Amino acid sequence: MSDNEWPRQLPAPDHGEWHDPPQARGRVLLAAGLVITVLLVAGGVAWQLMSNGSSQPVTQPSAAPVASATQPSVTPCPDPELTVAVAPEMEPVISQAAATLKPAGQRCSAIQVRAEEPGVTVDAEDQPDVWVPSSSAWLRIAADRKHVYQTSGATLGWSPIVLASPAALTAQYAKDGKTAWAGLIQAVTEDRVPVITMPDPLITTTGLLSVHGVHAATALTTKDPGIAQLRALTLRSRLTEAAADPSALIAQMSRQTDAVTASFQVGVFPVVEQQVTIYQKGGYRIPLIASVPVDGQIEADYPFAVRKGVKAGLAEQLRDAISKSAVTAAGFRTQPTAGGARLPDSAAEMLAPVKQWAQFQSLAFQVLLLIDNSGSMNEKIGAGTATKASLLRESGASAAELFNEQTTIGMWYFGAGSVSDPAHTEVVSIGPIAADVGGKSRREALAEKIGAYGPQASAGTPLYQSVLDGIAVMRPKVQAGRPAVVVVLTDGTDGGTRFAMSHQDFLKRLGAAQDPARPVPVIAVGYGPDANMNALQDMAKATGGQAIAARNPADLASAMAKAFLAARSAT
């Protein structure tokens, strides 16, 4: 094991006075799971604050070395002949192989190896001569950026992405000893998991592959790709941290002495199997349980790639010096696992869901949903029995899960069936999404109302008045760190009610109501071919929002996902 090998960074196990028999430990783990559930139901979030409150030791600066007149001068090493960038978990294996190529007695090495996350390497100005990323997907991304690498020989190793957590927490999201992304999403939405983190998908392979694993899993739950997208974003909306370091989490686990504390401080996180294997060999006090999600199996692979134009001699010697036994001893598999999800072939397809995931902002978000309740929403879609309203009910139920616990939300229906009807009706009052509304949480009330949505048969569309009123209600709520938006969904154009006004008059009133110090963007979804997209684009432009067209009503869920992301970016 080289001096740079990752396990060296973990402290020695501290077993202390551990005398409980296995049966007692089982009871402790079961009790820990029950404690977690009780605390979560109580709605406590103090664990988030406490987990960030650990103090760091203060390091005293060391004295500067004193030069000695008798100290011999040291000739600096020349530039290396070969530079190598390696995924951090594979770096010890490559460094060991490189060390065997340095002539005995020589201080300088012709090979320089650096541990680096693949996303850092892709963006680096100084491209390495040899690259061992943790997924061949990064080679396609690099080629898209004009960094061309050719693989040399067979893939060095493989390591599946697993979901890991302290043993006391695993039962909260695993079923029959098996984990699944869909099961984790359900556990998160039901508040059975206190902490869940993921690495940055634009920097790390674990993050990159996990995002694709989540999307592969949610695609199995529905035939509607838009709803699958909404369900994937549900997990993103509930992450405690979206740029966590799995190595740091494993190191934190190694210092834990209490299973319940570990569950609240470390929680659930994806990681390559190899890192868990190393942890489990260390004999640490709190077990770390990990398994491959059955509904989104995806695997890291480690190609040996040489940059185009680099002389192959020394690179080939390094490649030949890497033995299968060294790869196996480091915790990697030497054969791929069958049945994994297929990754996109192009860099653009690979990065599309990843960028969407990374652009999501976890804010104390305030949103007012304005849903068109006019008669045209009862129209059928195509030759089947589905209507615009039925698609909205299905998509809206999934959308209700997207909002995190810091969200403030309310919902209005707009539509007037008679001269005396108001322009809009409050269906769910504005307030914290987790707060009680009539004996249930506001999130539950929102999902229930959307599930029972039924448009008025002959109602007109007071679109403009409802948007103006919605902005007026949300503007006083805008605070630093608590942005507000209005999300409006309509399938038609303003008209058919006593609130009708010209487009020019609407824009004039909209402009007069703007307050740059307290902006309220409008995110407008035009639903179906009859939606007035010009009007929606104008109101979005005037408020700093965005207009999204769902020309095909079957694309409503995808449009709602885009609207949700647009609302986040607009704030």
PDB file of C-alpha atoms in Angstrom, residues 27-294:
ATOM      1  CA  ARG A  27     -32.298  -4.419  19.542  1.00  0.00           C
ATOM      2  CA  VAL A  28     -30.238  -1.233  19.564  1.00  0.00           C
ATOM      3  CA  LEU A  29     -30.397  -0.935  15.783  1.00  0.00           C
ATOM      4  CA  LEU A  30     -34.158  -1.543  15.787  1.00  0.00           C
ATOM      5  CA  ALA A  31     -34.613   1.044  18.528  1.00  0.00           C
ATOM      6  CA  ALA A  32     -32.440   3.458  16.565  1.00  0.00           C
ATOM      7  CA  GLY A  33     -34.687   3.071  13.537  1.00  0.00           C
ATOM      8  CA  LEU A  34     -37.744   3.761  15.662  1.00  0.00           C
ATOM      9  CA  VAL A  35     -36.108   6.816  17.217  1.00  0.00           C
ATOM     10  CA  ILE A  36     -35.374   8.154  13.744  1.00  0.00           C
ATOM     11  CA  THR A  37     -38.980   7.707  12.691  1.00  0.00           C
ATOM     12  CA  VAL A  38     -40.374   9.369  15.827  1.00  0.00           C
ATOM     13  CA  LEU A  39     -38.065  12.347  15.519  1.00  0.00           C
ATOM     14  CA  LEU A  40     -38.888  12.804  11.853  1.00  0.00           C
ATOM     15  CA  VAL A  41     -42.626  12.644  12.457  1.00  0.00           C
ATOM     16  CA  ALA A  42     -42.202  15.275  15.127  1.00  0.00           C
ATOM     17  CA  GLY A  43     -40.871  17.499  12.368  1.00  0.00           C
ATOM     18  CA  GLY A  44     -37.558  18.276  14.068  1.00  0.00           C
ATOM     19  CA  VAL A  45     -34.818  19.600  11.864  1.00  0.00           C
ATOM     20  CA  ALA A  46     -32.337  20.390  14.596  1.00  0.00           C
ATOM     21  CA  TRP A  47     -30.135  17.578  13.302  1.00  0.00           C
ATOM     22  CA  GLN A  48     -29.296  19.683  10.283  1.00  0.00           C
ATOM     23  CA  LEU A  49     -28.084  22.490  12.475  1.00  0.00           C
ATOM     24  CA  MET A  50     -26.230  20.266  14.910  1.00  0.00           C
ATOM     25  CA  SER A  51     -24.460  18.395  12.133  1.00  0.00           C
ATOM     26  CA  ASN A  52     -22.922  21.645  10.948  1.00  0.00           C
ATOM     27  CA  GLY A  53     -21.876  22.811  14.350  1.00  0.00           C
ATOM     28  CA  SER A  54     -18.738  20.764  14.952  1.00  0.00           C
ATOM     29  CA  SER A  55     -15.694  22.851  15.698  1.00  0.00           C
ATOM     30  CA  GLN A  56     -12.415  22.454  13.876  1.00  0.00           C
ATOM     31  CA  PRO A  57      -9.080  22.282  15.687  1.00  0.00           C
ATOM     32  CA  VAL A  58      -6.865  25.315  15.451  1.00  0.00           C
ATOM     33  CA  THR A  59      -3.528  24.564  13.893  1.00  0.00           C
ATOM     34  CA  GLN A  60      -0.584  26.614  15.105  1.00  0.00           C
ATOM     35  CA  PRO A  61       1.746  27.780  12.326  1.00  0.00           C
ATOM     36  CA  SER A  62       5.036  25.960  12.360  1.00  0.00           C
ATOM     37  CA  ALA A  63       8.308  27.822  12.503  1.00  0.00           C
ATOM     38  CA  ALA A  64       9.947  28.519   9.189  1.00  0.00           C
ATOM     39  CA  PRO A  65      12.963  26.288   8.467  1.00  0.00           C
ATOM     40  CA  VAL A  66      16.334  27.885   9.082  1.00  0.00           C
ATOM     41  CA  ALA A  67      18.758  27.660   6.225  1.00  0.00           C
ATOM     42  CA  SER A  68      22.071  26.062   7.016  1.00  0.00           C
ATOM     43  CA  ALA A  69      25.338  27.069   5.428  1.00  0.00           C
ATOM     44  CA  THR A  70      26.452  23.443   5.523  1.00  0.00           C
ATOM     45  CA  GLN A  71      23.225  22.083   4.036  1.00  0.00           C
ATOM     46  CA  PRO A  72      23.928  20.632   0.598  1.00  0.00           C
ATOM     47  CA  SER A  73      21.976  22.086  -2.313  1.00  0.00           C
ATOM     48  CA  VAL A  74      19.386  19.823  -3.909  1.00  0.00           C
ATOM     49  CA  THR A  75      19.065  19.791  -7.667  1.00  0.00           C
ATOM     50  CA  PRO A  76      15.394  20.158  -8.609  1.00  0.00           C
ATOM     51  CA  CYS A  77      13.776  17.316 -10.494  1.00  0.00           C
ATOM     52  CA  PRO A  78      13.293  17.863 -14.214  1.00  0.00           C
ATOM     53  CA  ASP A  79       9.817  18.010 -15.668  1.00  0.00           C
ATOM     54  CA  PRO A  80       8.244  14.529 -15.777  1.00  0.00           C
ATOM     55  CA  GLU A  81       8.187  12.672 -19.039  1.00  0.00           C
ATOM     56  CA  LEU A  82       4.630  11.487 -18.417  1.00  0.00           C
ATOM     57  CA  THR A  83       1.799  13.166 -16.491  1.00  0.00           C
ATOM     58  CA  VAL A  84      -1.064  11.008 -15.277  1.00  0.00           C
ATOM     59  CA  ALA A  85      -4.450  12.092 -13.866  1.00  0.00           C
ATOM     60  CA  VAL A  86      -6.346   9.388 -11.994  1.00  0.00           C
ATOM     61  CA  ALA A  87      -9.710   9.120 -10.254  1.00  0.00           C
ATOM     62  CA  PRO A  88      -8.864   9.429  -6.528  1.00  0.00           C
ATOM     63  CA  GLU A  89      -9.941   5.918  -5.533  1.00  0.00           C
ATOM     64  CA  MET A  90      -7.754   4.340  -8.250  1.00  0.00           C
ATOM     65  CA  GLU A  91      -4.723   6.596  -7.647  1.00  0.00           C
ATOM     66  CA  PRO A  92      -2.933   4.276  -5.157  1.00  0.00           C
ATOM     67  CA  VAL A  93      -2.939   1.461  -7.727  1.00  0.00           C
ATOM     68  CA  ILE A  94      -1.479   3.683 -10.449  1.00  0.00           C
ATOM     69  CA  SER A  95       1.073   5.256  -8.099  1.00  0.00           C
ATOM     70  CA  GLN A  96       2.282   1.792  -7.052  1.00  0.00           C
ATOM     71  CA  ALA A  97       2.721   0.802 -10.682  1.00  0.00           C
ATOM     72  CA  ALA A  98       4.570   4.047 -11.473  1.00  0.00           C
ATOM     73  CA  ALA A  99       6.913   3.491  -8.517  1.00  0.00           C
ATOM     74  CA  THR A 100       8.069   0.187  -9.992  1.00  0.00           C
ATOM     75  CA  LEU A 101       9.306   2.032 -13.093  1.00  0.00           C
ATOM     76  CA  LYS A 102      11.595   4.439 -11.203  1.00  0.00           C
ATOM     77  CA  PRO A 103      15.222   3.188 -11.360  1.00  0.00           C
ATOM     78  CA  ALA A 104      16.615   2.145  -7.985  1.00  0.00           C
ATOM     79  CA  GLY A 105      18.486   4.881  -6.180  1.00  0.00           C
ATOM     80  CA  GLN A 106      17.056   7.717  -8.239  1.00  0.00           C
ATOM     81  CA  ARG A 107      15.185  10.479  -6.427  1.00  0.00           C
ATOM     82  CA  CYS A 108      13.263  11.786  -9.422  1.00  0.00           C
ATOM     83  CA  SER A 109      10.558   9.893 -11.256  1.00  0.00           C
ATOM     84  CA  ALA A 110       9.774  10.236 -14.939  1.00  0.00           C
ATOM     85  CA  ILE A 111       6.065   9.757 -14.160  1.00  0.00           C
ATOM     86  CA  GLN A 112       3.967  12.251 -12.221  1.00  0.00           C
ATOM     87  CA  VAL A 113       0.646  10.920 -10.911  1.00  0.00           C
ATOM     88  CA  ARG A 114      -2.093  13.166  -9.529  1.00  0.00           C
ATOM     89  CA  ALA A 115      -5.420  12.170  -7.972  1.00  0.00           C
ATOM     90  CA  GLU A 116      -8.206  14.208  -9.570  1.00  0.00           C
ATOM     91  CA  GLU A 117     -11.956  14.002 -10.022  1.00  0.00           C
ATOM     92  CA  PRO A 118     -12.782  13.551 -13.731  1.00  0.00           C
ATOM     93  CA  GLY A 119     -14.804  16.756 -13.956  1.00  0.00           C
ATOM     94  CA  VAL A 120     -11.745  18.703 -12.797  1.00  0.00           C
ATOM     95  CA  THR A 121      -9.566  17.017 -15.415  1.00  0.00           C
ATOM     96  CA  VAL A 122     -12.031  17.790 -18.208  1.00  0.00           C
ATOM     97  CA  ASP A 123     -11.908  21.499 -17.362  1.00  0.00           C
ATOM     98  CA  ALA A 124      -8.153  21.689 -16.745  1.00  0.00           C
ATOM     99  CA  GLU A 125      -5.977  23.716 -19.107  1.00  0.00           C
ATOM    100  CA  ASP A 126      -3.074  21.348 -18.448  1.00  0.00           C
ATOM    101  CA  GLN A 127      -4.343  18.087 -19.887  1.00  0.00           C
ATOM    102  CA  PRO A 128      -2.531  14.947 -18.675  1.00  0.00           C
ATOM    103  CA  ASP A 129      -0.710  12.585 -21.003  1.00  0.00           C
ATOM    104  CA  VAL A 130      -2.519   9.616 -19.481  1.00  0.00           C
ATOM    105  CA  TRP A 131      -5.966   9.687 -17.940  1.00  0.00           C
ATOM    106  CA  VAL A 132      -7.672   7.056 -15.818  1.00  0.00           C
ATOM    107  CA  PRO A 133     -11.140   8.498 -15.106  1.00  0.00           C
ATOM    108  CA  SER A 134     -13.752   6.578 -13.159  1.00  0.00           C
ATOM    109  CA  SER A 135     -16.049   6.265 -16.173  1.00  0.00           C
ATOM    110  CA  SER A 136     -15.456   6.029 -19.896  1.00  0.00           C
ATOM    111  CA  ALA A 137     -18.343   8.498 -20.207  1.00  0.00           C
ATOM    112  CA  TRP A 138     -15.845  11.241 -19.348  1.00  0.00           C
ATOM    113  CA  LEU A 139     -13.832  10.387 -22.474  1.00  0.00           C
ATOM    114  CA  ARG A 140     -16.884  11.253 -24.588  1.00  0.00           C
ATOM    115  CA  ILE A 141     -17.356  14.481 -22.647  1.00  0.00           C
ATOM    116  CA  ALA A 142     -13.664  15.312 -23.102  1.00  0.00           C
ATOM    117  CA  ALA A 143     -13.845  14.607 -26.852  1.00  0.00           C
ATOM    118  CA  ASP A 144     -16.770  17.011 -27.099  1.00  0.00           C
ATOM    119  CA  ARG A 145     -14.390  19.647 -25.694  1.00  0.00           C
ATOM    120  CA  LYS A 146     -11.645  18.760 -28.184  1.00  0.00           C
ATOM    121  CA  HIS A 147      -9.591  16.702 -25.692  1.00  0.00           C
ATOM    122  CA  VAL A 148      -9.045  13.446 -27.549  1.00  0.00           C
ATOM    123  CA  TYR A 149      -7.903  10.329 -25.687  1.00  0.00           C
ATOM    124  CA  GLN A 150      -7.459   6.804 -26.998  1.00  0.00           C
ATOM    125  CA  THR A 151      -7.948   3.853 -24.682  1.00  0.00           C
ATOM    126  CA  SER A 152      -4.995   1.497 -24.276  1.00  0.00           C
ATOM    127  CA  GLY A 153      -5.638  -2.127 -23.444  1.00  0.00           C
ATOM    128  CA  ALA A 154      -8.559  -3.483 -21.467  1.00  0.00           C
ATOM    129  CA  THR A 155     -10.471  -1.547 -18.829  1.00  0.00           C
ATOM    130  CA  LEU A 156      -8.554  -1.674 -15.541  1.00  0.00           C
ATOM    131  CA  GLY A 157     -11.507  -2.343 -13.261  1.00  0.00           C
ATOM    132  CA  TRP A 158     -15.147  -1.777 -12.409  1.00  0.00           C
ATOM    133  CA  SER A 159     -17.068  -0.679  -9.329  1.00  0.00           C
ATOM    134  CA  PRO A 160     -20.876  -0.408  -9.140  1.00  0.00           C
ATOM    135  CA  ILE A 161     -22.577   2.646  -7.678  1.00  0.00           C
ATOM    136  CA  VAL A 162     -24.160   1.613  -4.366  1.00  0.00           C
ATOM    137  CA  LEU A 163     -26.440   3.317  -1.861  1.00  0.00           C
ATOM    138  CA  ALA A 164     -24.697   3.372   1.513  1.00  0.00           C
ATOM    139  CA  SER A 165     -25.855   4.277   5.009  1.00  0.00           C
ATOM    140  CA  PRO A 166     -25.338   3.338   8.651  1.00  0.00           C
ATOM    141  CA  ALA A 167     -26.983   0.008   9.369  1.00  0.00           C
ATOM    142  CA  ALA A 168     -29.607   1.565  11.649  1.00  0.00           C
ATOM    143  CA  LEU A 169     -30.952   3.647   8.783  1.00  0.00           C
ATOM    144  CA  THR A 170     -30.953   1.079   5.985  1.00  0.00           C
ATOM    145  CA  ALA A 171     -34.290  -0.459   6.980  1.00  0.00           C
ATOM    146  CA  GLN A 172     -35.982   2.904   6.495  1.00  0.00           C
ATOM    147  CA  TYR A 173     -35.556   2.744   2.693  1.00  0.00           C
ATOM    148  CA  ALA A 174     -34.526  -0.850   1.856  1.00  0.00           C
ATOM    149  CA  LYS A 175     -37.007  -3.683   1.400  1.00  0.00           C
ATOM    150  CA  ASP A 176     -36.092  -7.325   1.922  1.00  0.00           C
ATOM    151  CA  GLY A 177     -32.454  -6.319   2.054  1.00  0.00           C
ATOM    152  CA  LYS A 178     -32.617  -4.692  -1.390  1.00  0.00           C
ATOM    153  CA  THR A 179     -32.271  -1.019  -2.159  1.00  0.00           C
ATOM    154  CA  ALA A 180     -33.940   0.893  -4.973  1.00  0.00           C
ATOM    155  CA  TRP A 181     -33.874   4.518  -6.076  1.00  0.00           C
ATOM    156  CA  ALA A 182     -37.679   4.523  -6.167  1.00  0.00           C
ATOM    157  CA  GLY A 183     -37.807   3.186  -2.623  1.00  0.00           C
ATOM    158  CA  LEU A 184     -35.392   5.867  -1.489  1.00  0.00           C
ATOM    159  CA  ILE A 185     -37.492   8.589  -3.144  1.00  0.00           C
ATOM    160  CA  GLN A 186     -40.579   7.302  -1.360  1.00  0.00           C
ATOM    161  CA  ALA A 187     -38.756   7.162   1.965  1.00  0.00           C
ATOM    162  CA  VAL A 188     -37.505  10.716   1.509  1.00  0.00           C
ATOM    163  CA  THR A 189     -40.949  12.082   0.643  1.00  0.00           C
ATOM    164  CA  GLU A 190     -42.377  10.301   3.698  1.00  0.00           C
ATOM    165  CA  ASP A 191     -39.664  11.807   5.921  1.00  0.00           C
ATOM    166  CA  ARG A 192     -38.242   8.433   6.907  1.00  0.00           C
ATOM    167  CA  VAL A 193     -34.695   9.430   5.920  1.00  0.00           C
ATOM    168  CA  PRO A 194     -33.214  12.377   7.824  1.00  0.00           C
ATOM    169  CA  VAL A 195     -30.196  13.067   5.627  1.00  0.00           C
ATOM    170  CA  ILE A 196     -29.476  12.253   2.005  1.00  0.00           C
ATOM    171  CA  THR A 197     -26.573  13.653   0.035  1.00  0.00           C
ATOM    172  CA  MET A 198     -25.076  13.265  -3.433  1.00  0.00           C
ATOM    173  CA  PRO A 199     -21.818  14.425  -5.016  1.00  0.00           C
ATOM    174  CA  ASP A 200     -21.643  17.089  -7.710  1.00  0.00           C
ATOM    175  CA  PRO A 201     -22.575  15.336 -10.988  1.00  0.00           C
ATOM    176  CA  LEU A 202     -20.545  17.797 -13.068  1.00  0.00           C
ATOM    177  CA  ILE A 203     -17.371  16.963 -11.125  1.00  0.00           C
ATOM    178  CA  THR A 204     -17.620  13.390  -9.861  1.00  0.00           C
ATOM    179  CA  THR A 205     -18.433  10.090 -11.479  1.00  0.00           C
ATOM    180  CA  THR A 206     -20.531   9.013  -8.506  1.00  0.00           C
ATOM    181  CA  GLY A 207     -22.723  12.078  -8.991  1.00  0.00           C
ATOM    182  CA  LEU A 208     -22.842  11.732 -12.787  1.00  0.00           C
ATOM    183  CA  LEU A 209     -23.820   8.069 -12.739  1.00  0.00           C
ATOM    184  CA  SER A 210     -26.214   8.443  -9.810  1.00  0.00           C
ATOM    185  CA  VAL A 211     -28.254  11.049 -11.696  1.00  0.00           C
ATOM    186  CA  HIS A 212     -28.592   8.649 -14.611  1.00  0.00           C
ATOM    187  CA  GLY A 213     -29.435   5.820 -12.221  1.00  0.00           C
ATOM    188  CA  VAL A 214     -32.217   7.887 -10.656  1.00  0.00           C
ATOM    189  CA  HIS A 215     -33.667   8.747 -14.078  1.00  0.00           C
ATOM    190  CA  ALA A 216     -33.467   5.110 -15.198  1.00  0.00           C
ATOM    191  CA  ALA A 217     -35.339   4.082 -12.049  1.00  0.00           C
ATOM    192  CA  THR A 218     -38.116   6.672 -12.303  1.00  0.00           C
ATOM    193  CA  ALA A 219     -38.611   5.801 -15.978  1.00  0.00           C
ATOM    194  CA  LEU A 220     -39.667   2.340 -14.816  1.00  0.00           C
ATOM    195  CA  THR A 221     -42.456   3.780 -12.656  1.00  0.00           C
ATOM    196  CA  THR A 222     -44.500   5.434 -15.425  1.00  0.00           C
ATOM    197  CA  LYS A 223     -44.978   5.526 -19.179  1.00  0.00           C
ATOM    198  CA  ASP A 224     -44.976   9.329 -19.096  1.00  0.00           C
ATOM    199  CA  PRO A 225     -41.385  10.648 -19.417  1.00  0.00           C
ATOM    200  CA  GLY A 226     -42.446  13.992 -17.960  1.00  0.00           C
ATOM    201  CA  ILE A 227     -43.765  12.407 -14.783  1.00  0.00           C
ATOM    202  CA  ALA A 228     -40.589  10.305 -14.564  1.00  0.00           C
ATOM    203  CA  GLN A 229     -38.622  13.529 -14.761  1.00  0.00           C
ATOM    204  CA  LEU A 230     -40.736  15.085 -11.998  1.00  0.00           C
ATOM    205  CA  ARG A 231     -40.101  12.075  -9.772  1.00  0.00           C
ATOM    206  CA  ALA A 232     -36.352  12.256 -10.364  1.00  0.00           C
ATOM    207  CA  LEU A 233     -36.362  15.937  -9.459  1.00  0.00           C
ATOM    208  CA  THR A 234     -38.276  15.073  -6.296  1.00  0.00           C
ATOM    209  CA  LEU A 235     -35.149  13.379  -4.983  1.00  0.00           C
ATOM    210  CA  ARG A 236     -33.040  16.364  -6.027  1.00  0.00           C
ATOM    211  CA  SER A 237     -35.366  18.718  -4.169  1.00  0.00           C
ATOM    212  CA  ARG A 238     -34.898  16.788  -0.919  1.00  0.00           C
ATOM    213  CA  LEU A 239     -31.092  16.517  -0.889  1.00  0.00           C
ATOM    214  CA  THR A 240     -29.485  17.802   2.284  1.00  0.00           C
ATOM    215  CA  GLU A 241     -26.341  18.509   0.253  1.00  0.00           C
ATOM    216  CA  ALA A 242     -25.913  18.300  -3.521  1.00  0.00           C
ATOM    217  CA  ALA A 243     -22.106  18.511  -3.665  1.00  0.00           C
ATOM    218  CA  ALA A 244     -21.032  16.152  -0.893  1.00  0.00           C
ATOM    219  CA  ASP A 245     -17.703  14.298  -0.886  1.00  0.00           C
ATOM    220  CA  PRO A 246     -18.283  10.543  -0.421  1.00  0.00           C
ATOM    221  CA  SER A 247     -14.714  10.072   0.835  1.00  0.00           C
ATOM    222  CA  ALA A 248     -15.320  12.692   3.518  1.00  0.00           C
ATOM    223  CA  LEU A 249     -18.595  10.992   4.470  1.00  0.00           C
ATOM    224  CA  ILE A 250     -16.856   7.634   4.822  1.00  0.00           C
ATOM    225  CA  ALA A 251     -14.112   9.252   6.896  1.00  0.00           C
ATOM    226  CA  GLN A 252     -16.828  10.800   9.067  1.00  0.00           C
ATOM    227  CA  MET A 253     -18.429   7.368   9.454  1.00  0.00           C
ATOM    228  CA  SER A 254     -15.124   5.950  10.678  1.00  0.00           C
ATOM    229  CA  ARG A 255     -15.202   8.363  13.620  1.00  0.00           C
ATOM    230  CA  GLN A 256     -18.770   7.554  14.673  1.00  0.00           C
ATOM    231  CA  THR A 257     -19.449   5.645  17.890  1.00  0.00           C
ATOM    232  CA  ASP A 258     -23.258   5.797  17.955  1.00  0.00           C
ATOM    233  CA  ALA A 259     -25.572   4.384  15.287  1.00  0.00           C
ATOM    234  CA  VAL A 260     -28.369   6.933  15.737  1.00  0.00           C
ATOM    235  CA  THR A 261     -25.955   9.865  15.616  1.00  0.00           C
ATOM    236  CA  ALA A 262     -24.382   8.439  12.472  1.00  0.00           C
ATOM    237  CA  SER A 263     -27.822   8.193  10.848  1.00  0.00           C
ATOM    238  CA  PHE A 264     -28.529  11.856  11.498  1.00  0.00           C
ATOM    239  CA  GLN A 265     -25.063  13.144  10.623  1.00  0.00           C
ATOM    240  CA  VAL A 266     -24.101  10.939   7.668  1.00  0.00           C
ATOM    241  CA  GLY A 267     -27.398   9.538   6.391  1.00  0.00           C
ATOM    242  CA  VAL A 268     -27.740   7.922   2.960  1.00  0.00           C
ATOM    243  CA  PHE A 269     -25.336   8.592   0.108  1.00  0.00           C
ATOM    244  CA  PRO A 270     -24.240   6.987  -3.179  1.00  0.00           C
ATOM    245  CA  VAL A 271     -20.628   5.892  -3.492  1.00  0.00           C
ATOM    246  CA  VAL A 272     -18.577   3.450  -5.537  1.00  0.00           C
ATOM    247  CA  GLU A 273     -18.562  -0.035  -4.054  1.00  0.00           C
ATOM    248  CA  GLN A 274     -14.751  -0.008  -3.793  1.00  0.00           C
ATOM    249  CA  GLN A 275     -14.775   2.706  -1.147  1.00  0.00           C
ATOM    250  CA  VAL A 276     -17.285   0.797   0.984  1.00  0.00           C
ATOM    251  CA  THR A 277     -15.190  -2.375   0.610  1.00  0.00           C
ATOM    252  CA  ILE A 278     -12.150  -0.577   2.006  1.00  0.00           C
ATOM    253  CA  TYR A 279     -14.232   0.784   4.893  1.00  0.00           C
ATOM    254  CA  GLN A 280     -15.641  -2.621   5.769  1.00  0.00           C
ATOM    255  CA  LYS A 281     -12.154  -4.116   5.884  1.00  0.00           C
ATOM    256  CA  GLY A 282     -11.181  -1.489   8.447  1.00  0.00           C
ATOM    257  CA  GLY A 283     -13.332  -2.933  11.215  1.00  0.00           C
ATOM    258  CA  TYR A 284     -14.909   0.355  12.261  1.00  0.00           C
ATOM    259  CA  ARG A 285     -17.430   0.423  15.062  1.00  0.00           C
ATOM    260  CA  ILE A 286     -20.523   1.524  13.109  1.00  0.00           C
ATOM    261  CA  PRO A 287     -21.318  -0.768  10.162  1.00  0.00           C
ATOM    262  CA  LEU A 288     -21.787   0.815   6.752  1.00  0.00           C
ATOM    263  CA  ILE A 289     -24.350  -1.101   4.706  1.00  0.00           C
ATOM    264  CA  ALA A 290     -24.345  -0.732   0.938  1.00  0.00           C
ATOM    265  CA  SER A 291     -25.989  -2.387  -2.058  1.00  0.00           C
ATOM    266  CA  VAL A 292     -26.634  -1.731  -5.722  1.00  0.00           C
ATOM    267  CA  PRO A 293     -30.082  -0.196  -6.434  1.00  0.00           C
ATOM    268  CA  VAL A 294     -32.096  -2.875  -8.199  1.00  0.00           C
TER     269      VAL A 294
END
